[in-house]
Short mmCIF file of C-alpha atoms (C1' of nucleotides) in Angstrom, two decimals:
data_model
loop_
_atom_site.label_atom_id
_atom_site.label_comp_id
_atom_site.label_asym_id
_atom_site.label_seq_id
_atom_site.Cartn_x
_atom_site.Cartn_y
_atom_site.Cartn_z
CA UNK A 281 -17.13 38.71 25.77
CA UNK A 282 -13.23 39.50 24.39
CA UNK A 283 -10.95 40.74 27.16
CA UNK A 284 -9.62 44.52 26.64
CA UNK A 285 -6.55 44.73 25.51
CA UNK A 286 -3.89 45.02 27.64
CA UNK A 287 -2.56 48.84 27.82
CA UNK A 288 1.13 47.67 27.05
CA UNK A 289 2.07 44.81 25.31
CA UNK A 290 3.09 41.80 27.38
CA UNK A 291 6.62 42.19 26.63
CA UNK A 292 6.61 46.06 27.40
CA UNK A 293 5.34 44.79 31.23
CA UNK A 294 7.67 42.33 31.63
CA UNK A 295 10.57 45.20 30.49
CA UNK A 296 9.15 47.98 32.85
CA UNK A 297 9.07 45.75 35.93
CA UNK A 298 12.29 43.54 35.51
CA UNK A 299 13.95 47.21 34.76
CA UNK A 300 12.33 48.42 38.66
CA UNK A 301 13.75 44.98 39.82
CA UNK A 302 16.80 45.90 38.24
CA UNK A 303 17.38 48.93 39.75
CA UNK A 304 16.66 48.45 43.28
CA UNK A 305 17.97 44.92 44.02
CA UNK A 306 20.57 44.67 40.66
CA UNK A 307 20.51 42.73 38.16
CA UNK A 308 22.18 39.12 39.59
CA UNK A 309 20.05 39.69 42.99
CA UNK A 310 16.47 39.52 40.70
CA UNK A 311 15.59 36.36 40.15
CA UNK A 312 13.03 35.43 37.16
CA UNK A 313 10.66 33.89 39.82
CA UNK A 314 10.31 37.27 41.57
CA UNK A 315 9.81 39.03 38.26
CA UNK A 316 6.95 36.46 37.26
CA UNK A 317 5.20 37.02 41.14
CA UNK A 318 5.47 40.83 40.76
CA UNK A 319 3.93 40.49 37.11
CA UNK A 320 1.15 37.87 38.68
CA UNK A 321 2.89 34.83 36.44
CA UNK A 322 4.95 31.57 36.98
CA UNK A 323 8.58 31.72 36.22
CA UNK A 324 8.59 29.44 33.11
CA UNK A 325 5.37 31.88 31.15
CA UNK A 326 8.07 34.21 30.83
CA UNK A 327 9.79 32.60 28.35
CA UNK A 328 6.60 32.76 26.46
CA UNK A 329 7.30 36.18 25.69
CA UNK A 330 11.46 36.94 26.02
CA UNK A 331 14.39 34.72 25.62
CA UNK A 332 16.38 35.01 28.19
CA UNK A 333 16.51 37.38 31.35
CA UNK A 334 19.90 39.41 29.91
CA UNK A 335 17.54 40.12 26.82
CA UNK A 336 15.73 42.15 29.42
CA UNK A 337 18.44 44.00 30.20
CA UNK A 338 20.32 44.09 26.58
CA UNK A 339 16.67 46.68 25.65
CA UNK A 340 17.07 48.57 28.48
CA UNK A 341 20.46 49.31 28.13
CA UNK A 342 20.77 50.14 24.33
CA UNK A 343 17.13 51.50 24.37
CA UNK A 344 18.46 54.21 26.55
CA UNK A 345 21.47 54.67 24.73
CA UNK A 346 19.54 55.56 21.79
CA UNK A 347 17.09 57.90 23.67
CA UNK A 348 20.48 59.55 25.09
CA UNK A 349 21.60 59.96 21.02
CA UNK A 350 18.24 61.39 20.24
CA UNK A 351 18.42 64.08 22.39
CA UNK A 352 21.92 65.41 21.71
CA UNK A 353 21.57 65.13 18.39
CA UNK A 354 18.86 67.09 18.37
CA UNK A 355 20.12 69.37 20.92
CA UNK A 356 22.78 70.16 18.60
CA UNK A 357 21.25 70.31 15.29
CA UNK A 358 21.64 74.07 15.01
CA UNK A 359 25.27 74.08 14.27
CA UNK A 360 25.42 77.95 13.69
CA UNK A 361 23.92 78.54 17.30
CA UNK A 362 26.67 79.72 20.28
CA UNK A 363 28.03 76.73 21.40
CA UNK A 364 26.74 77.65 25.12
CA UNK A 365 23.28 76.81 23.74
CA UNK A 366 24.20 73.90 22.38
CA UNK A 367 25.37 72.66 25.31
CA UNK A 368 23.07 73.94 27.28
CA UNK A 369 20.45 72.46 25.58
CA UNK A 370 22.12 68.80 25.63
CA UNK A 371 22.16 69.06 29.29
CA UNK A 372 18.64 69.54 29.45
CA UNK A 373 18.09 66.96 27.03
CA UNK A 374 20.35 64.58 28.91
CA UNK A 375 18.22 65.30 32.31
CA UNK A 376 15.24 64.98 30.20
CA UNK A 377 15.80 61.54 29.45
CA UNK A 378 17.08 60.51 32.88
CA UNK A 379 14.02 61.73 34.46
CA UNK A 380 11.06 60.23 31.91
CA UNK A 381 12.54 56.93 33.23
CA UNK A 382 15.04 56.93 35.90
CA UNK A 383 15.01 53.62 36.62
CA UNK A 384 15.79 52.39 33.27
CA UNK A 385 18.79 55.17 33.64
CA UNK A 386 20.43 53.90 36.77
CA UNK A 387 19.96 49.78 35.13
CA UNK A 388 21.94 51.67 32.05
CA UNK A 389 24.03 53.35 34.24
CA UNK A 390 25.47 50.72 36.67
CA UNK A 391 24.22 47.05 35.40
CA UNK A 392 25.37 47.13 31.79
CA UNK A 393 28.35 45.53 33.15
CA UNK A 394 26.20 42.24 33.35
CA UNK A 395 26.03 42.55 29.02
CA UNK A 396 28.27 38.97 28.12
CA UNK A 397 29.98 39.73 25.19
CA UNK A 398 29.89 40.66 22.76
CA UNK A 399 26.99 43.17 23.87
CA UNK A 400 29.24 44.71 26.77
CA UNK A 401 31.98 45.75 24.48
CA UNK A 402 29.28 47.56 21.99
CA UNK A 403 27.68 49.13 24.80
CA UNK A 404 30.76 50.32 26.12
CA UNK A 405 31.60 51.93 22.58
CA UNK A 406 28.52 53.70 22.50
CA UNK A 407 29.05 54.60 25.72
CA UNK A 408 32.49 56.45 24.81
CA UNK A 409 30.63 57.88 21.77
CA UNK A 410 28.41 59.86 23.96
CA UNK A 411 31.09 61.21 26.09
CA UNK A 412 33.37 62.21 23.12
CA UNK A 413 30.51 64.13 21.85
CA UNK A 414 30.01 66.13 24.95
CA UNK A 415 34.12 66.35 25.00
CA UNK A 416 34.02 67.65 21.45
CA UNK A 417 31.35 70.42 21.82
CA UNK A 418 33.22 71.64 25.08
CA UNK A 419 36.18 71.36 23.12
CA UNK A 420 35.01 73.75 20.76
CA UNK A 421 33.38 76.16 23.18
CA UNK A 422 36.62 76.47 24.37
CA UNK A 423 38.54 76.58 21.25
CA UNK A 424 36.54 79.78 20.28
CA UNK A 425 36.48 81.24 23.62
CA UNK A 426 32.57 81.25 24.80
CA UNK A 427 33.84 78.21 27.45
CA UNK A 428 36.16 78.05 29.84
CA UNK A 429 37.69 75.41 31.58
CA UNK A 430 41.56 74.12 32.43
CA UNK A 431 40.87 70.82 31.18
CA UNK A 432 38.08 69.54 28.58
CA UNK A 433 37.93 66.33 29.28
CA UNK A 434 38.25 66.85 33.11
CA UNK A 435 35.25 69.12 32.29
CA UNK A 436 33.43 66.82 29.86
CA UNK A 437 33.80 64.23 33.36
CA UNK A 438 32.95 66.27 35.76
CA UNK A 439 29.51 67.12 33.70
CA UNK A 440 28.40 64.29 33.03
CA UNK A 441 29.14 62.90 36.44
CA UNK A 442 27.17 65.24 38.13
CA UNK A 443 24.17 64.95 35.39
CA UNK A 444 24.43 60.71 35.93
CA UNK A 445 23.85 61.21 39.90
CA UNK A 446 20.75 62.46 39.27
CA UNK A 447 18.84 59.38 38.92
CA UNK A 448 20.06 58.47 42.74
CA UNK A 449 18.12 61.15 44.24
CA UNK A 450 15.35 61.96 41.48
CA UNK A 451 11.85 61.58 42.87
CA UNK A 452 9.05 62.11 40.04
CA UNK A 453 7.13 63.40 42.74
CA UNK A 454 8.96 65.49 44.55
CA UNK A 455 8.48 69.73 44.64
CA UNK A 456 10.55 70.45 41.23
CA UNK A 457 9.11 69.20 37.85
CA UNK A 458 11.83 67.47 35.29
CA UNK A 459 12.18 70.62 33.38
CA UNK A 460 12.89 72.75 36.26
CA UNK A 461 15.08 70.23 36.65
CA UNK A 462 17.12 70.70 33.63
CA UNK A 463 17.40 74.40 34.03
CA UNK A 464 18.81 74.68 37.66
CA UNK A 465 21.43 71.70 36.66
CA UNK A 466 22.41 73.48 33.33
CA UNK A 467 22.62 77.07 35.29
CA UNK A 468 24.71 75.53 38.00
CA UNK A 469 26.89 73.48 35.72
CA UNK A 470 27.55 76.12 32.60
CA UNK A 471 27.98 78.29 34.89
CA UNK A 472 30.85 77.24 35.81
CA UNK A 473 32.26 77.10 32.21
CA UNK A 474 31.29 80.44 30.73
CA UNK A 475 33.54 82.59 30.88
CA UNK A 476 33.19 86.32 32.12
CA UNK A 477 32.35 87.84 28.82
CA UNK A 478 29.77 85.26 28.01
CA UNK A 479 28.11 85.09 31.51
CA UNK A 480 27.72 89.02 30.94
CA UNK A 481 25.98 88.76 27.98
CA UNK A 482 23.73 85.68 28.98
CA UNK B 294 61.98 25.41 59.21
CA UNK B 295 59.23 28.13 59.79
CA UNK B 296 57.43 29.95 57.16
CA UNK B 297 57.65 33.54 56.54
CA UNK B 298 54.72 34.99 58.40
CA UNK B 299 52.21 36.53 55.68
CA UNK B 300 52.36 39.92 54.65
CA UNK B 301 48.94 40.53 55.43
CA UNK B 302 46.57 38.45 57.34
CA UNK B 303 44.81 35.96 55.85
CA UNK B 304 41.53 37.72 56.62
CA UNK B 305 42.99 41.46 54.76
CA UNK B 306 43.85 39.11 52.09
CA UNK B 307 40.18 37.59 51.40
CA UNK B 308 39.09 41.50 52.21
CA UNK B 309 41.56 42.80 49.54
CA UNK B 310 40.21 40.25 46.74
CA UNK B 311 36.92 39.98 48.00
CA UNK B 312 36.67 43.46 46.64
CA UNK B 313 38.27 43.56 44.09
CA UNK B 314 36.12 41.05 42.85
CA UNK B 315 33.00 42.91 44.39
CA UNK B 316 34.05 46.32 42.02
CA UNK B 317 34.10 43.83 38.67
CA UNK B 318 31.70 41.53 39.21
CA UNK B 319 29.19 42.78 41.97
CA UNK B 320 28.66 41.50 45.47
CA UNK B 321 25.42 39.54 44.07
CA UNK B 322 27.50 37.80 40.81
CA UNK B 323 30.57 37.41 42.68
CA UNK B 324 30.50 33.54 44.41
CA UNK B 325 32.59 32.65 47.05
CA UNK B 326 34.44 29.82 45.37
CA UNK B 327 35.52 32.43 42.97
CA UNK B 328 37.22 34.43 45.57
CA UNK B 329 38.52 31.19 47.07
CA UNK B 330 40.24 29.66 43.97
CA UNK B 331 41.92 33.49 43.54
CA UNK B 332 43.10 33.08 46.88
CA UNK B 333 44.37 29.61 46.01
CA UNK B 334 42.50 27.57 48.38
CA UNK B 335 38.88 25.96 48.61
CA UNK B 336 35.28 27.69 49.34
CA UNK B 337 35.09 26.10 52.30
CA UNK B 338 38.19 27.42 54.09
CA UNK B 339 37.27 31.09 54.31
CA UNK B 340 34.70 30.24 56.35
CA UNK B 341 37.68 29.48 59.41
CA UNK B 342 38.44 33.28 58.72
CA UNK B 343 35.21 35.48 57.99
CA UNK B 344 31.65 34.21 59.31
CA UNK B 345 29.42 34.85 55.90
CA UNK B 346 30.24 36.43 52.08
CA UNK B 347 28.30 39.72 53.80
CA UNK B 348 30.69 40.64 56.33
CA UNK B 349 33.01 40.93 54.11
CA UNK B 350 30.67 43.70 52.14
CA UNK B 351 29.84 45.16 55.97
CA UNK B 352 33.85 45.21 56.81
CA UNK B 353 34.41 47.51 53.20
CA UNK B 354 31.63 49.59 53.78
CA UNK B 355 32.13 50.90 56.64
CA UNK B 356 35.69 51.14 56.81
CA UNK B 357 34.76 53.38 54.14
CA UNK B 358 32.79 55.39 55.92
CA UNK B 359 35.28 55.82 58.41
CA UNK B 360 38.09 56.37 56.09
CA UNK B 361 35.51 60.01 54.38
CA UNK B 362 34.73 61.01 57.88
CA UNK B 363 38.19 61.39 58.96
CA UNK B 364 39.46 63.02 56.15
CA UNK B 365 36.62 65.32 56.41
CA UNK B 366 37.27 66.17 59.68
CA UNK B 367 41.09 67.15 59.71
CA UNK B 368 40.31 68.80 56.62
CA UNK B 369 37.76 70.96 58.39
CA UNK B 370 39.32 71.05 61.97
CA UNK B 371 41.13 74.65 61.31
CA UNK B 372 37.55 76.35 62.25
CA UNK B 373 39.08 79.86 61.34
CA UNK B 374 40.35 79.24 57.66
CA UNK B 375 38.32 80.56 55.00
CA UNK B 376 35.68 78.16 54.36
CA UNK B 377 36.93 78.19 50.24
CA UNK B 378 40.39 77.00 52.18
CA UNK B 379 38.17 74.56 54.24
CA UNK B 380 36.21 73.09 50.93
CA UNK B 381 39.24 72.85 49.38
CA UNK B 382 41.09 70.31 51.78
CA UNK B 383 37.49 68.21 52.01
CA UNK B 384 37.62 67.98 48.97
CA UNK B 385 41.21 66.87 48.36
CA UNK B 386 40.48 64.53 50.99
CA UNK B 387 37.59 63.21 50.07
CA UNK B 388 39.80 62.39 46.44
CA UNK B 389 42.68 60.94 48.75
CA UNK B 390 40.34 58.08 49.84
CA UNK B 391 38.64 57.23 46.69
CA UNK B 392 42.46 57.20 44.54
CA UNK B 393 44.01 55.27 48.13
CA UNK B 394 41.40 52.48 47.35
CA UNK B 395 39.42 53.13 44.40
CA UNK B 396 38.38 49.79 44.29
CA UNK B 397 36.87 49.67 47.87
CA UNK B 398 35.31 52.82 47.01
CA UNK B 399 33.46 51.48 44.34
CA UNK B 400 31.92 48.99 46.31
CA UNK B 401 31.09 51.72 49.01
CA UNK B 402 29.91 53.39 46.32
CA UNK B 403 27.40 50.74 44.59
CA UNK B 404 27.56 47.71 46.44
CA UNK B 405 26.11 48.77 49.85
CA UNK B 406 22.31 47.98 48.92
CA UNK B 407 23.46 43.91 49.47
CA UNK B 408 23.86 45.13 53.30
CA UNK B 409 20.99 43.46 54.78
CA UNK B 410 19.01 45.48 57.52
CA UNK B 411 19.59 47.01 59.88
CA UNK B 412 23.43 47.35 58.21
CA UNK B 413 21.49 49.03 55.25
CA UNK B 414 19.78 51.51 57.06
CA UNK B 415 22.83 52.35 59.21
CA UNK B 416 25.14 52.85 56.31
CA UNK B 417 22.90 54.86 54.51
CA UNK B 418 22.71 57.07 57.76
CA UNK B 419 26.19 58.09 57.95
CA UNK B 420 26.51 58.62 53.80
CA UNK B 421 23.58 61.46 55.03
CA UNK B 422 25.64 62.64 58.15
CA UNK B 423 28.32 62.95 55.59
CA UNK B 424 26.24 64.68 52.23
CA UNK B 425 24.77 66.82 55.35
CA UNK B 426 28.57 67.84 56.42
CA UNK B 427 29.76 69.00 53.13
CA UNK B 428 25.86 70.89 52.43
CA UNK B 429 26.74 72.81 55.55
CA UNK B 430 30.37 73.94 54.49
CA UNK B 431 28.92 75.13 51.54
CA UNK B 432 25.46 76.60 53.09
CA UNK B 433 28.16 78.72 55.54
CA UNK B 434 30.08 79.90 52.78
CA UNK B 435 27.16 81.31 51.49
CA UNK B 436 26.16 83.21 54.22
CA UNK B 437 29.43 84.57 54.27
CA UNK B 438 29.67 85.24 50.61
CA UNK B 439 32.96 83.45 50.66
CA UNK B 440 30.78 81.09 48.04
CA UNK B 441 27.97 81.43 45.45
CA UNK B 442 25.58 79.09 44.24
CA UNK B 443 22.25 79.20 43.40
CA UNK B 444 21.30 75.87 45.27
CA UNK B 445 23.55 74.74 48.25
CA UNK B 446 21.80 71.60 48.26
CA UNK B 447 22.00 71.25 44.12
CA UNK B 448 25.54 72.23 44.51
CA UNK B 449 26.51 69.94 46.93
CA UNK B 450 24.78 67.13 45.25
CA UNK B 451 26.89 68.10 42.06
CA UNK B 452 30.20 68.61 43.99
CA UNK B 453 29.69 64.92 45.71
CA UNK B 454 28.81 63.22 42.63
CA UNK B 455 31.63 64.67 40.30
CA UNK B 456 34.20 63.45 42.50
CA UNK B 457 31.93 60.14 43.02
CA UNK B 458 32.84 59.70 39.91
CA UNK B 459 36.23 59.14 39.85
CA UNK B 460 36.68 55.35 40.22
CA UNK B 461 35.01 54.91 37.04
CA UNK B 462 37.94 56.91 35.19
CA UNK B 463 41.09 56.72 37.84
CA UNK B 464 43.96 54.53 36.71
CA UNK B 465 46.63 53.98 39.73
CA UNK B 466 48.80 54.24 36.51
CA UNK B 467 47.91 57.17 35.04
CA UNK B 468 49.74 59.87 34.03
CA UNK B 469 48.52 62.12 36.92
CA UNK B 470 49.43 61.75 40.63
CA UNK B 471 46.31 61.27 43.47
CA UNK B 472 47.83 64.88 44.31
CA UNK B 473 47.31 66.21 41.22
CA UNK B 474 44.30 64.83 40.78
CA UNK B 475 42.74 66.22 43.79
CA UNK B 476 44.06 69.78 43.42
CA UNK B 477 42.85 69.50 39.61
CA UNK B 478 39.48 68.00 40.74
CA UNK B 479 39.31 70.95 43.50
CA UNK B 480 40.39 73.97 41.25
CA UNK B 481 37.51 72.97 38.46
CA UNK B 482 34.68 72.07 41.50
CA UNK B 483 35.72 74.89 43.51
CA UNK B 484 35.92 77.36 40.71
CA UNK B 485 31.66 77.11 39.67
CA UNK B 486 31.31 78.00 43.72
CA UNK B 487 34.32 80.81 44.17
CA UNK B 488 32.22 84.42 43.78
CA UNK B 489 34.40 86.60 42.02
CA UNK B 490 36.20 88.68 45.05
CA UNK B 491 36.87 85.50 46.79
CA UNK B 492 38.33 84.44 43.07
CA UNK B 493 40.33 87.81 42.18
CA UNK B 494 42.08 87.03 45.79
CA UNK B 495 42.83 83.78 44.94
"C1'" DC C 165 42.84 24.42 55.54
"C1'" DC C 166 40.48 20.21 53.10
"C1'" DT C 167 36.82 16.74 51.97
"C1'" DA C 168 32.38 15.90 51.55
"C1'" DC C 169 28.22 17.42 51.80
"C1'" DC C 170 23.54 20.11 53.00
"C1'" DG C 171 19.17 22.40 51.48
"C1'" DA C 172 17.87 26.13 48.67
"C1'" DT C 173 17.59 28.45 44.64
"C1'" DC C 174 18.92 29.62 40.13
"C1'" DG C 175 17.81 30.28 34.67
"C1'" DG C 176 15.62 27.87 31.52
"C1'" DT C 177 12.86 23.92 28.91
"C1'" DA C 178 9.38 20.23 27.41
"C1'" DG C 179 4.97 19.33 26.70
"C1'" DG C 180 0.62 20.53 26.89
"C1'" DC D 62 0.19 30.62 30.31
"C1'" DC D 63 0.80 26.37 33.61
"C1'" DT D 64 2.87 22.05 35.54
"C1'" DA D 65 6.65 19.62 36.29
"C1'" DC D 66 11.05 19.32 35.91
"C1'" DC D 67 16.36 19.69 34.41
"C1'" DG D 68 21.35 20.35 35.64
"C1'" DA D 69 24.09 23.74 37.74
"C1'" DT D 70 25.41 26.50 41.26
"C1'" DC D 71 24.83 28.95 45.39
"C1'" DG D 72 26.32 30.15 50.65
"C1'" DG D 73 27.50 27.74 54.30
"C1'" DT D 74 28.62 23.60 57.74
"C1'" DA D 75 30.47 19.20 60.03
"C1'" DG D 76 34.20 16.80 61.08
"C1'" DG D 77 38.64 16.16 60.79
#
DNA sequence: CCTACCGATCGGTAGG
DNA sequence: CCTACCGATCGGTAGG
């Protein structure tokens, strides 16, 4: 009698609980032994199925980077839409991804730093990417007056600051679902960058 | 001939690199002969000045700690100043520290899960006591309408991690002053939470 | 503050 | 996927 097949793929187990290692003890405390007990392994079968432990973290970190890309593109696609909307909708997108997987969020958010080059200087360029592209939207809500704020790229910091936190205090089980989520963050924070005419006619 | 007595002690030195190294590298990657050969001496001397690699971490930490809840406190000591006026100096405070010493406030920042228990649990104790203190400011503004938010407890999360988030940005050589920083930081923050009377009278 | 060293643990590999 | 192992490095100590 075959064995079922296993629900994820080998690999995709190894991923999801070095990524929870990751995240709660960092990425030089986890040791390859304690990711082979927690998967029911020894040490050396892991190499079976990756090549080395900062492969791991080299998917997590650009897999998230592209699931961050995805959503503001698509967030954004309507170009003829007020830029509020835009925006607002690449907030929720933003918290959308951070909460289908927080802890692959907080490894991309605080261990990429453990990339070797030349993976830490891509990453880092991505990284930029993203935030110009939040910069540039705000930048144009302002430019035609639906934003408001003394400083864009203070602004464009200050967002995605307070977005990034959320993975610290997240809990997928706690009393507000990820969408309700995304709306109370994107009231609170476009709310304080519409200005009066635009918060009337919201 | 005796030599010049050393700016700092020997044990604020190892403290001063120790985390600087901490903020690059984290505690977990950083080794101690690292930190000894930037000090210009071997691993096994620091031991004559600090008992263990984690005391070091403890010695940040909490000095940290103490550093937020003093600023808070002679921010907030004037009891009968608007609570706007109140949230205002907390907050420049609270950027004072992190621009004083933005490297030790990274490590307060990211680096406290190495504490080992019962340091852990005690840190993370007072970094409540201190989220709680700010959550109240806010909560009493509020009630006195001096502030609006839909959330204090969203709001204050946002608030916290939006300045949190300046060591990842702050240059000591940037073009803008700690001051200017802080009263920039606390005109954008304070300006989503301002209701409009309270911002007309500003 | 140095020399010399300890036991423990690390990421990773060879061979099956 | 396991057994057995590699060289390297770790935090820390003894004795001076």
């Amino acid at each position: 009698m075959a064995t079922a097949a296993p629900l994820r793929s080998r690999k995709a187990q190894i991923d999801r609980t070095a990524t929870a290692l990751f995240r709660a003890r960092g990425f030089a405390a986890t040791s390859m032994r304690e990711l082979a007990t927690e998967l029911g392994l020894e040490a050396g079968s892991l190499y079976s199925h990756i090549k080395s432990k900062e492969e791991i973290l080299h998917r997590v970190c650009f897999g998230l980077a592209e699931a961050f890309f995805a959503g503001f593109e698509a967030a954004t696609a309507a170009t003829s839409a007020p830029i509020a909307t835009q925006l607002r909708q690449a907030i929720e997108a933003h918290v959308r991804v951070l909460t289908r997987d927080s802890a692959a969020s907080a490894v991309f958010l605080h261990e990429w730093r453990h990339l070797s080059e030349p993976a830490r200087s891509e990453f880092l360029a991505l990284r930029d990417r993203y935030e110009a592209a939040f910069r540039s939207l705000i930048q144009r809500g302002i430019a035609t007056a639906e934003l408001h704020a003394p400083d864009a790229a203070f602004a464009t910091l200050a967002l995605l600051a307070s977005l990034n936190w959320l993975p610290a205090w997240y809990r997928p089980d706690g009393k507000l679902t990820p969408d309700e989520i995304a709306h109370r963050l994107a009231d609170q924070l476009l709310g304080g960058l519409l200005n009066e005419r635009a918060a009337m006619s919201q």
